[in-house]
């Protein structure tokens, strides 16, 4: 059921959507990546629970072309790409709209986004980054743009100096997460992940503990330095005044902190992010994942300046942020149906993806709202697009996790067989219990596996016996097959049968 669902709505898009792609799309626009083969496991998602009506609506959605202004931004970007990357265009469009939406007061959900866009190296990702940055600068947001942060203190300084709104457009942004999630990371590096998680959803944030002290100490040092260099034109009175205001702010609550983040990487460089642990921490449920095609598109010969067209720039500047978009009756009804599906017990308490399902409705509401910023009404097409984008992101998580699971099991079994063979060569035959205990004591990786998967070692040894890797040579005594001569091996096999 799992494979059939994904193949129906995602892997087959190259053929199903050829007539509904953007007017600037080329035959090389579509994702030709192959689908990862799945085995039936308890972690599988039962899509039979999804209402038929939703499935029919999903069939009509082209993920490379969202409705409204976002779709027009995608078309504009398509004319400026060095190589076609249709799947990644909406990510840039949504980041632009999200940055505009930062001015909306008191939305029910925070309208910021964390996005990870992946595509092959040298596939043209830089055009998307350039377009996105230029669009933000045209909107007067260049002071909000920041480089890759190196610590939680950097993130906080970025937020303070840009008046509560930070936007990160990161090339090879996986480095940020790899650093923050590394077991060897320093405390201030590890704290980056926790701080980003908090800022994604927090309606208010108050500095505390070591982070507060470190930020205040650095601000005080800068103030003292400014006082000593009064004659230096680099330190104008307004700079000192800003430093004083920032110092005061560290003792107050920061309301509606707004952090937008998009990272561009290659798929294999973000694989480490996908784990049950990061699902349970809430990291994967806060991120939208987008993947480009599995093959590079042909190089397009143009020397255009990569920046939004005058029409797109003017429409973005004309967006009113006084009020939230309203919902049409069809949109409201569809949202209710989606909510019931995501919040059914089987999904919200799913053994692997429950934490992602639990944040799904919020993510869908946010994306649908951003799509309607210009029109001021969320229609059904915007809701169902946001739903399919959520499912696509979930599919990316499942693809990585299932691949890792297969690789991990195969590598683990090879490691166990190696240890069994070493035991047989050194000690001769032994019972399952003796062999198991010896391997468990001598191999840290196997101890970790045994702790994560109950009875992994015992089950693997039994499997080896069933497959003839372990040969029974006496009363509950087993020996690795490589340690038995061909003649004795045949005799042992006959006795075992």
Short mmCIF file of C-alpha atoms in Angstrom, two decimals:
data_model
loop_
_atom_site.label_atom_id
_atom_site.label_comp_id
_atom_site.label_asym_id
_atom_site.label_seq_id
_atom_site.Cartn_x
_atom_site.Cartn_y
_atom_site.Cartn_z
CA UNK A 1 0.00 0.00 0.00
CA UNK A 2 2.81 2.41 0.91
CA UNK A 3 4.66 2.01 -2.39
CA UNK A 4 1.53 2.21 -4.49
CA UNK A 5 0.54 5.47 -2.82
CA UNK A 6 3.88 7.20 -3.33
CA UNK A 7 4.25 5.93 -6.87
CA UNK A 8 0.80 7.21 -7.69
CA UNK A 9 1.27 10.74 -6.39
CA UNK A 10 4.99 11.44 -6.70
CA UNK A 11 7.18 9.12 -8.77
CA UNK A 12 4.74 9.20 -11.67
CA UNK A 13 4.59 12.99 -11.87
CA UNK A 14 6.84 13.12 -14.92
CA UNK A 15 4.13 11.57 -17.06
CA UNK A 16 0.97 12.67 -15.28
CA UNK A 17 1.84 16.35 -15.14
CA UNK A 18 3.39 16.95 -18.54
CA UNK A 19 0.32 18.84 -19.65
CA UNK A 20 -0.05 20.89 -16.49
CA UNK A 21 3.51 22.08 -15.94
CA UNK A 22 4.47 25.74 -16.18
CA UNK A 23 4.50 27.36 -19.55
CA UNK A 24 8.29 27.79 -19.30
CA UNK A 25 8.95 24.16 -18.38
CA UNK A 26 11.00 21.95 -20.66
CA UNK A 27 10.94 18.16 -21.03
CA UNK A 28 13.93 18.07 -18.66
CA UNK A 29 11.91 19.83 -15.95
CA UNK A 30 10.45 16.71 -14.39
CA UNK A 31 11.92 14.53 -11.69
CA UNK A 32 13.06 11.23 -13.13
CA UNK A 33 14.38 9.87 -9.85
CA UNK A 34 13.56 6.27 -9.04
CA UNK A 35 11.41 5.29 -6.10
CA UNK A 36 12.99 3.46 -3.19
CA UNK A 37 11.64 -0.08 -2.84
CA UNK A 38 9.97 -0.73 0.49
CA UNK A 39 9.47 -3.81 2.58
CA UNK A 40 6.37 -4.33 4.67
CA UNK A 41 7.14 -3.16 8.20
CA UNK A 42 5.28 -1.95 11.23
CA UNK A 43 6.53 1.56 10.42
CA UNK A 44 4.50 1.67 7.23
CA UNK A 45 1.81 4.33 6.87
CA UNK A 46 -1.67 3.08 6.04
CA UNK A 47 -2.93 5.41 3.30
CA UNK A 48 -6.16 3.46 3.05
CA UNK A 49 -7.22 5.74 5.89
CA UNK A 50 -7.17 8.73 3.52
CA UNK A 51 -10.59 9.67 2.14
CA UNK A 52 -11.03 8.94 -1.57
CA UNK A 53 -11.98 12.55 -2.21
CA UNK A 54 -8.60 13.77 -1.02
CA UNK A 55 -6.79 11.26 -3.21
CA UNK A 56 -8.67 12.49 -6.26
CA UNK A 57 -7.81 16.11 -5.47
CA UNK A 58 -4.14 15.22 -4.99
CA UNK A 59 -4.04 13.75 -8.50
CA UNK A 60 -4.70 17.21 -9.92
CA UNK A 61 -1.80 18.95 -8.15
CA UNK A 62 1.43 19.87 -9.92
CA UNK A 63 3.96 20.43 -7.11
CA UNK A 64 6.26 22.41 -9.40
CA UNK A 65 3.56 25.04 -9.98
CA UNK A 66 1.71 26.29 -6.88
CA UNK A 67 -1.42 28.40 -7.24
CA UNK A 68 -1.48 32.18 -6.99
CA UNK A 69 1.50 34.53 -6.93
CA UNK A 70 3.83 31.70 -5.91
CA UNK A 71 3.15 29.99 -9.25
CA UNK A 72 3.94 33.19 -11.13
CA UNK A 73 7.20 33.53 -9.18
CA UNK A 74 8.06 29.98 -10.23
CA UNK A 75 7.44 30.87 -13.88
CA UNK A 76 9.60 33.98 -13.54
CA UNK A 77 12.41 31.98 -11.94
CA UNK A 78 12.15 29.30 -14.65
CA UNK A 79 13.25 31.83 -17.29
CA UNK A 80 16.42 32.60 -15.33
CA UNK A 81 17.63 29.13 -14.36
CA UNK A 82 20.97 27.86 -15.64
CA UNK A 83 19.54 24.34 -15.53
CA UNK A 84 15.87 23.52 -15.03
CA UNK A 85 15.00 22.71 -11.40
CA UNK A 86 11.18 22.83 -11.34
CA UNK A 87 10.80 20.91 -8.06
CA UNK A 88 12.88 23.50 -6.19
CA UNK A 89 11.20 26.63 -7.55
CA UNK A 90 8.28 26.63 -5.08
CA UNK A 91 10.71 26.57 -2.14
CA UNK A 92 12.22 29.90 -3.23
CA UNK A 93 8.76 31.35 -3.90
CA UNK A 94 7.44 30.28 -0.49
CA UNK A 95 10.47 31.74 1.31
CA UNK A 96 9.89 35.11 -0.37
CA UNK A 97 6.20 35.13 0.56
CA UNK A 98 6.97 34.01 4.10
CA UNK A 99 9.39 36.91 4.51
CA UNK A 100 6.66 39.31 3.36
CA UNK A 101 4.20 37.72 5.80
CA UNK A 102 6.42 38.47 8.80
CA UNK A 103 4.55 41.78 9.19
CA UNK A 104 1.16 40.16 9.77
CA UNK A 105 0.23 40.62 13.40
CA UNK A 106 -0.95 37.78 15.62
CA UNK A 107 -1.48 35.00 13.07
CA UNK A 108 -2.81 31.74 14.57
CA UNK A 109 0.39 30.03 13.41
CA UNK A 110 3.82 31.52 12.86
CA UNK A 111 4.31 32.04 9.13
CA UNK A 112 8.06 31.38 8.99
CA UNK A 113 9.52 28.36 7.20
CA UNK A 114 12.47 26.01 7.52
CA UNK A 115 13.19 24.41 4.13
CA UNK A 116 15.89 22.02 2.94
CA UNK A 117 16.19 21.88 -0.85
CA UNK A 118 18.45 19.23 -2.34
CA UNK A 119 19.66 18.64 -5.86
CA UNK A 120 22.74 17.22 -7.57
CA UNK A 121 25.91 19.26 -7.45
CA UNK A 122 26.32 21.56 -10.48
CA UNK A 123 22.59 21.33 -11.23
CA UNK A 124 21.91 25.07 -11.02
CA UNK A 125 20.92 25.66 -7.38
CA UNK A 126 22.86 28.94 -7.29
CA UNK A 127 20.33 30.61 -9.62
CA UNK A 128 17.59 29.95 -7.04
CA UNK A 129 19.73 31.36 -4.23
CA UNK A 130 20.56 34.47 -6.25
CA UNK A 131 16.92 35.03 -7.22
CA UNK A 132 15.76 34.62 -3.63
CA UNK A 133 18.37 36.98 -2.19
CA UNK A 134 17.70 39.60 -4.85
CA UNK A 135 13.95 39.43 -4.23
CA UNK A 136 14.52 39.99 -0.51
CA UNK A 137 16.86 42.92 -1.20
CA UNK A 138 14.29 44.46 -3.55
CA UNK A 139 11.85 44.27 -0.63
CA UNK A 140 14.32 46.13 1.59
CA UNK A 141 15.18 43.06 3.65
CA UNK A 142 18.91 42.93 2.94
CA UNK A 143 19.65 43.82 6.59
CA UNK A 144 17.74 40.69 7.64
CA UNK A 145 19.91 38.35 5.55
CA UNK A 146 22.64 36.54 7.46
CA UNK A 147 25.44 34.07 6.78
CA UNK A 148 25.60 30.58 8.28
CA UNK A 149 25.59 30.92 12.08
CA UNK A 150 28.38 29.26 14.05
CA UNK A 151 26.82 29.23 17.51
CA UNK A 152 23.63 29.93 19.45
CA UNK A 153 25.12 33.32 20.33
CA UNK A 154 25.49 34.14 16.62
CA UNK A 155 21.84 33.27 16.01
CA UNK A 156 20.76 35.52 18.87
CA UNK A 157 22.93 38.43 17.73
CA UNK A 158 21.54 38.08 14.21
CA UNK A 159 18.01 38.23 15.62
CA UNK A 160 18.72 41.23 17.85
CA UNK A 161 20.55 43.26 15.22
CA UNK A 162 17.84 42.64 12.60
CA UNK A 163 15.02 43.68 14.95
CA UNK A 164 13.57 40.25 15.59
CA UNK A 165 13.65 38.95 11.99
CA UNK A 166 16.47 36.80 10.61
CA UNK A 167 16.58 35.19 7.17
CA UNK A 168 19.15 32.53 6.33
CA UNK A 169 19.71 31.52 2.70
CA UNK A 170 22.44 28.91 3.07
CA UNK A 171 24.57 27.22 0.46
CA UNK A 172 25.65 23.79 1.75
CA UNK A 173 23.55 24.51 4.84
CA UNK A 174 23.82 20.90 5.99
CA UNK A 175 27.07 21.99 7.66
CA UNK A 176 25.02 23.96 10.19
CA UNK A 177 22.95 20.93 11.18
CA UNK A 178 25.88 18.52 11.08
CA UNK A 179 27.78 20.78 13.47
CA UNK A 180 24.80 21.28 15.78
CA UNK A 181 23.92 17.57 15.93
CA UNK A 182 27.46 16.21 16.20
CA UNK A 183 28.35 14.34 19.38
CA UNK A 184 31.70 16.13 19.27
CA UNK A 185 30.18 19.60 19.02
CA UNK A 186 30.89 22.18 21.70
CA UNK A 187 28.05 23.31 23.95
CA UNK A 188 27.42 26.54 22.06
CA UNK A 189 27.32 24.60 18.77
CA UNK A 190 24.91 21.97 20.11
CA UNK A 191 22.66 24.70 21.45
CA UNK A 192 22.10 25.98 17.89
CA UNK A 193 19.68 23.16 17.10
CA UNK A 194 17.70 23.68 20.30
CA UNK A 195 17.50 27.43 19.74
CA UNK A 196 16.35 27.05 16.12
CA UNK A 197 13.67 24.59 17.24
CA UNK A 198 12.39 27.07 19.81
CA UNK A 199 12.44 30.06 17.48
CA UNK A 200 10.52 28.20 14.78
CA UNK A 201 7.33 28.07 16.83
CA UNK A 202 7.81 30.38 19.84
CA UNK A 203 5.44 33.34 20.07
CA UNK A 204 7.82 34.95 22.53
CA UNK A 205 11.38 34.30 23.60
CA UNK A 206 13.32 35.46 26.63
CA UNK A 207 17.09 35.17 26.91
CA UNK A 208 18.31 33.30 29.95
CA UNK A 209 21.28 31.49 31.46
CA UNK A 210 24.69 31.42 29.83
CA UNK A 211 23.42 32.66 26.48
CA UNK A 212 22.03 35.83 28.08
CA UNK A 213 25.25 36.49 30.00
CA UNK A 214 27.45 35.95 26.94
CA UNK A 215 25.33 38.23 24.72
CA UNK A 216 25.27 40.96 27.36
CA UNK A 217 29.02 40.74 27.93
CA UNK A 218 29.70 41.14 24.22
CA UNK A 219 27.30 44.09 23.91
CA UNK A 220 28.89 45.82 26.90
CA UNK A 221 32.33 45.27 25.37
CA UNK A 222 31.17 46.84 22.10
CA UNK A 223 29.73 49.83 23.96
CA UNK A 224 33.00 50.39 25.80
CA UNK A 225 34.91 50.13 22.54
CA UNK A 226 32.58 52.68 20.93
CA UNK A 227 33.13 55.14 23.79
CA UNK A 228 36.90 54.90 23.42
CA UNK A 229 36.74 55.67 19.71
CA UNK A 230 34.51 58.73 19.64
CA UNK A 231 36.62 60.31 16.91
CA UNK A 232 36.33 57.30 14.69
CA UNK A 233 33.57 57.80 12.10
CA UNK A 234 32.84 54.08 12.24
CA UNK A 235 31.11 54.73 15.57
CA UNK A 236 28.30 57.22 15.12
CA UNK A 237 25.99 58.21 18.01
CA UNK A 238 23.15 56.17 16.58
CA UNK A 239 25.32 53.04 16.68
CA UNK A 240 25.89 53.46 20.40
CA UNK A 241 22.22 54.13 20.90
CA UNK A 242 21.37 50.92 19.07
CA UNK A 243 23.80 48.97 21.24
CA UNK A 244 22.13 50.38 24.36
CA UNK A 245 18.70 49.42 23.03
CA UNK A 246 19.89 45.91 22.26
CA UNK A 247 21.35 45.59 25.75
CA UNK A 248 18.01 46.59 27.25
CA UNK A 249 16.22 44.10 25.00
CA UNK A 250 18.25 41.23 26.43
CA UNK A 251 16.38 41.75 29.71
CA UNK A 252 12.99 41.81 28.03
CA UNK A 253 10.83 39.37 26.11
CA UNK A 254 11.23 39.20 22.33
CA UNK A 255 7.74 38.93 20.90
CA UNK A 256 7.11 36.98 17.68
CA UNK A 257 10.77 36.25 16.85
CA UNK A 258 10.85 35.47 13.13
CA UNK A 259 13.48 33.16 11.65
CA UNK A 260 13.31 31.97 8.05
CA UNK A 261 15.82 29.37 6.90
CA UNK A 262 16.42 27.64 3.60
CA UNK A 263 19.36 25.35 2.96
CA UNK A 264 20.60 24.16 -0.42
CA UNK A 265 22.57 20.91 -0.42
CA UNK A 266 23.06 17.65 -2.30
CA UNK A 267 20.86 14.74 -1.14
CA UNK A 268 23.61 12.56 0.32
CA UNK A 269 24.86 15.42 2.50
CA UNK A 270 21.58 15.67 4.42
CA UNK A 271 21.03 11.93 4.91
CA UNK A 272 22.36 12.14 8.49
CA UNK A 273 19.38 14.32 9.45
CA UNK A 274 16.88 11.52 8.99
CA UNK A 275 16.51 9.42 12.11
CA UNK A 276 13.86 8.44 14.62
CA UNK A 277 15.66 10.62 17.16
CA UNK A 278 15.30 13.77 15.03
CA UNK A 279 11.65 12.95 14.40
CA UNK A 280 11.06 12.76 18.14
CA UNK A 281 12.99 15.98 18.86
CA UNK A 282 10.61 17.75 16.47
CA UNK A 283 13.30 18.76 13.98
CA UNK A 284 12.00 16.82 10.97
CA UNK A 285 8.41 17.89 11.66
CA UNK A 286 9.44 21.55 11.45
CA UNK A 287 11.25 21.26 8.10
CA UNK A 288 9.87 21.08 4.57
CA UNK A 289 12.05 18.82 2.42
CA UNK A 290 12.24 19.27 -1.35
CA UNK A 291 14.34 17.17 -3.71
CA UNK A 292 15.36 17.95 -7.29
CA UNK A 293 15.58 15.53 -10.23
CA UNK A 294 17.96 12.57 -10.21
CA UNK A 295 19.59 13.78 -13.46
CA UNK A 296 20.94 17.20 -14.42
CA UNK A 297 18.99 19.14 -17.01
CA UNK A 298 20.81 20.55 -20.07
CA UNK A 299 22.64 23.83 -19.59
CA UNK A 300 20.66 26.83 -20.81
CA UNK A 301 22.64 29.40 -22.72
CA UNK A 302 21.65 32.79 -21.33
CA UNK A 303 23.45 35.68 -19.67
CA UNK A 304 20.45 37.27 -17.99
CA UNK A 305 20.79 38.94 -14.60
CA UNK A 306 19.10 36.69 -12.08
CA UNK A 307 16.56 38.89 -10.34
CA UNK A 308 12.75 39.05 -10.14
CA UNK A 309 10.94 40.75 -12.99
CA UNK A 310 9.51 44.22 -12.46
CA UNK A 311 5.98 42.76 -12.40
CA UNK A 312 6.84 40.24 -9.65
CA UNK A 313 8.67 42.86 -7.55
CA UNK A 314 5.78 45.32 -7.77
CA UNK A 315 3.22 42.65 -6.86
CA UNK A 316 5.27 41.59 -3.85
CA UNK A 317 5.57 45.19 -2.63
CA UNK A 318 1.83 45.72 -3.11
CA UNK A 319 0.83 42.86 -0.79
CA UNK A 320 -1.11 44.11 2.20
CA UNK A 321 -0.17 42.52 5.51
CA UNK A 322 -2.84 44.20 7.62
CA UNK A 323 -5.06 41.14 7.78
CA UNK A 324 -4.83 37.39 7.28
CA UNK A 325 -6.41 35.88 4.15
CA UNK A 326 -9.89 34.45 4.69
CA UNK A 327 -10.92 30.89 3.78
CA UNK A 328 -13.45 29.92 1.16
CA UNK A 329 -16.13 27.41 2.17
CA UNK A 330 -14.51 24.69 0.01
CA UNK A 331 -11.09 25.43 1.55
CA UNK A 332 -12.50 25.25 5.07
CA UNK A 333 -14.24 21.95 4.34
CA UNK A 334 -11.10 20.45 2.80
CA UNK A 335 -8.97 21.61 5.74
CA UNK A 336 -11.39 19.89 8.11
CA UNK A 337 -11.14 16.63 6.14
CA UNK A 338 -7.34 16.83 6.10
CA UNK A 339 -7.26 17.54 9.82
CA UNK A 340 -9.39 14.48 10.55
CA UNK A 341 -7.06 12.32 8.47
CA UNK A 342 -3.83 13.66 10.03
CA UNK A 343 -5.24 13.53 13.55
CA UNK A 344 -6.67 10.01 13.48
CA UNK A 345 -5.10 7.83 16.16
CA UNK A 346 -3.19 5.68 13.65
CA UNK A 347 -1.38 8.76 12.29
CA UNK A 348 -0.86 11.08 15.24
CA UNK A 349 0.45 8.15 17.32
CA UNK A 350 2.24 6.41 14.48
CA UNK A 351 5.26 4.44 15.71
CA UNK A 352 7.72 6.25 13.44
CA UNK A 353 6.10 9.35 11.93
CA UNK A 354 3.62 10.39 14.62
CA UNK A 355 5.47 13.60 15.52
CA UNK A 356 5.50 14.65 11.84
CA UNK A 357 1.78 13.96 11.41
CA UNK A 358 1.09 15.92 14.60
CA UNK A 359 2.66 19.06 13.06
CA UNK A 360 1.20 18.47 9.62
CA UNK A 361 -1.99 20.50 9.98
CA UNK A 362 -0.10 23.55 11.17
CA UNK A 363 2.35 23.33 8.27
CA UNK A 364 -0.50 22.99 5.77
CA UNK A 365 -2.31 26.01 7.21
CA UNK A 366 0.89 28.08 7.01
CA UNK A 367 1.64 27.19 3.38
CA UNK A 368 -1.98 27.74 2.28
CA UNK A 369 -1.95 31.15 3.97
CA UNK A 370 1.25 32.17 2.18
CA UNK A 371 -0.19 31.11 -1.17
CA UNK A 372 -3.16 33.45 -0.58
CA UNK A 373 -1.23 36.56 0.50
CA UNK A 374 -2.00 38.39 -2.74
CA UNK A 375 -5.54 37.14 -3.43
CA UNK A 376 -6.56 37.44 0.25
CA UNK A 377 -8.65 34.27 0.04
CA UNK A 378 -7.46 30.71 0.64
CA UNK A 379 -9.18 28.51 -1.93
CA UNK A 380 -9.34 24.72 -2.17
CA UNK A 381 -6.46 24.50 -4.66
CA UNK A 382 -4.15 26.22 -2.17
CA UNK A 383 -5.13 23.87 0.64
CA UNK A 384 -4.68 20.72 -1.42
CA UNK A 385 -1.35 21.99 -2.78
CA UNK A 386 -0.12 22.55 0.78
CA UNK A 387 -1.33 19.06 1.70
CA UNK A 388 0.53 17.45 -1.17
CA UNK A 389 3.66 19.39 -0.29
CA UNK A 390 3.43 18.03 3.24
CA UNK A 391 3.06 14.48 1.92
CA UNK A 392 5.99 15.01 -0.42
CA UNK A 393 8.15 16.12 2.51
CA UNK A 394 7.00 13.08 4.49
CA UNK A 395 7.89 10.90 1.50
CA UNK A 396 11.42 12.33 1.51
CA UNK A 397 11.79 11.40 5.17
CA UNK A 398 10.46 7.89 4.55
CA UNK A 399 12.75 7.37 1.56
CA UNK A 400 15.88 8.24 3.54
CA UNK A 401 14.83 6.23 6.60
CA UNK A 402 13.89 3.10 4.67
CA UNK A 403 17.19 3.20 2.75
CA UNK A 404 19.12 3.63 5.98
CA UNK A 405 17.19 0.79 7.63
CA UNK A 406 18.02 -1.67 4.86
CA UNK A 407 21.67 -0.64 4.76
CA UNK A 408 21.95 -0.77 8.54
CA UNK A 409 20.46 -4.27 8.78
CA UNK A 410 22.70 -5.65 6.04
CA UNK A 411 25.84 -4.10 7.50
CA UNK A 412 24.91 -5.24 11.01
CA UNK A 413 24.41 -8.83 9.90
CA UNK A 414 27.77 -8.80 8.12
CA UNK A 415 29.41 -7.53 11.31
CA UNK A 416 27.77 -10.25 13.41
CA UNK A 417 28.89 -12.95 10.95
CA UNK A 418 32.45 -11.62 11.11
CA UNK A 419 32.40 -11.81 14.91
CA UNK A 420 30.90 -15.33 14.84
CA UNK A 421 33.67 -16.46 12.51
CA UNK A 422 36.34 -14.91 14.73
CA UNK A 423 34.85 -16.68 17.76
CA UNK A 424 34.82 -20.04 15.98
CA UNK A 425 38.44 -19.61 14.85
CA UNK A 426 39.62 -18.74 18.35
CA UNK A 427 37.43 -20.86 20.62
CA UNK A 428 35.86 -23.55 18.47
CA UNK A 429 32.18 -24.43 18.82
CA UNK A 430 29.83 -22.89 21.35
CA UNK A 431 26.18 -22.63 22.28
CA UNK A 432 24.05 -19.71 21.07
CA UNK A 433 24.21 -18.19 24.54
CA UNK A 434 28.00 -18.39 24.83
CA UNK A 435 28.57 -17.06 21.30
CA UNK A 436 26.05 -14.26 21.86
CA UNK A 437 27.58 -13.14 25.16
CA UNK A 438 31.12 -13.18 23.76
CA UNK A 439 30.16 -11.07 20.74
CA UNK A 440 28.13 -8.68 22.91
CA UNK A 441 31.11 -8.06 25.20
CA UNK A 442 33.66 -7.64 22.40
CA UNK A 443 31.79 -5.33 19.99
CA UNK A 444 30.53 -1.85 20.92
CA UNK A 445 28.57 -1.41 17.63
CA UNK A 446 26.72 -4.68 18.25
CA UNK A 447 25.95 -3.65 21.85
CA UNK A 448 24.41 -0.46 20.49
CA UNK A 449 22.31 -2.45 18.01
CA UNK A 450 21.18 -4.87 20.71
CA UNK A 451 20.13 -1.96 22.91
CA UNK A 452 18.14 -0.37 20.07
CA UNK A 453 16.61 -3.61 18.76
CA UNK A 454 15.58 -6.12 21.38
CA UNK A 455 16.89 -9.66 20.73
CA UNK A 456 18.67 -8.52 17.56
CA UNK A 457 21.71 -10.72 18.26
CA UNK A 458 19.76 -13.85 19.20
CA UNK A 459 17.50 -13.52 16.17
CA UNK A 460 20.48 -13.01 13.86
CA UNK A 461 22.27 -16.11 15.21
CA UNK A 462 19.11 -18.18 14.70
CA UNK A 463 18.86 -16.85 11.16
CA UNK A 464 22.49 -17.86 10.52
CA UNK A 465 21.69 -21.38 11.77
CA UNK A 466 18.66 -21.58 9.48
CA UNK A 467 20.75 -20.44 6.49
CA UNK A 468 23.65 -22.81 7.20
CA UNK A 469 26.11 -20.09 8.18
CA UNK A 470 26.25 -21.57 11.67
CA UNK A 471 26.53 -25.37 11.65
CA UNK A 472 25.34 -27.55 14.52
CA UNK A 473 28.25 -29.87 15.45
CA UNK A 474 27.03 -31.32 18.72
CA UNK A 475 24.50 -30.94 21.51
CA UNK A 476 23.55 -27.25 21.13
CA UNK A 477 27.06 -26.55 19.84
CA UNK A 478 27.55 -24.40 16.74
CA UNK A 479 30.51 -23.52 14.54
CA UNK A 480 30.93 -21.09 11.65
CA UNK A 481 30.85 -22.98 8.35
CA UNK A 482 34.29 -21.66 7.33
CA UNK A 483 35.83 -23.58 10.23
CA UNK A 484 34.57 -26.96 9.07
CA UNK A 485 36.15 -29.06 6.35
CA UNK A 486 34.04 -29.78 3.27
CA UNK A 487 33.60 -33.42 4.26
CA UNK A 488 32.55 -32.63 7.83
CA UNK A 489 30.32 -29.81 6.56
CA UNK A 490 28.36 -32.20 4.36
CA UNK A 491 28.05 -34.66 7.23
CA UNK A 492 26.85 -31.94 9.60
CA UNK A 493 24.27 -30.71 7.08
CA UNK A 494 22.93 -34.26 6.63
CA UNK A 495 22.69 -34.72 10.41
CA UNK A 496 20.89 -31.40 10.82
CA UNK A 497 18.28 -32.38 8.24
#
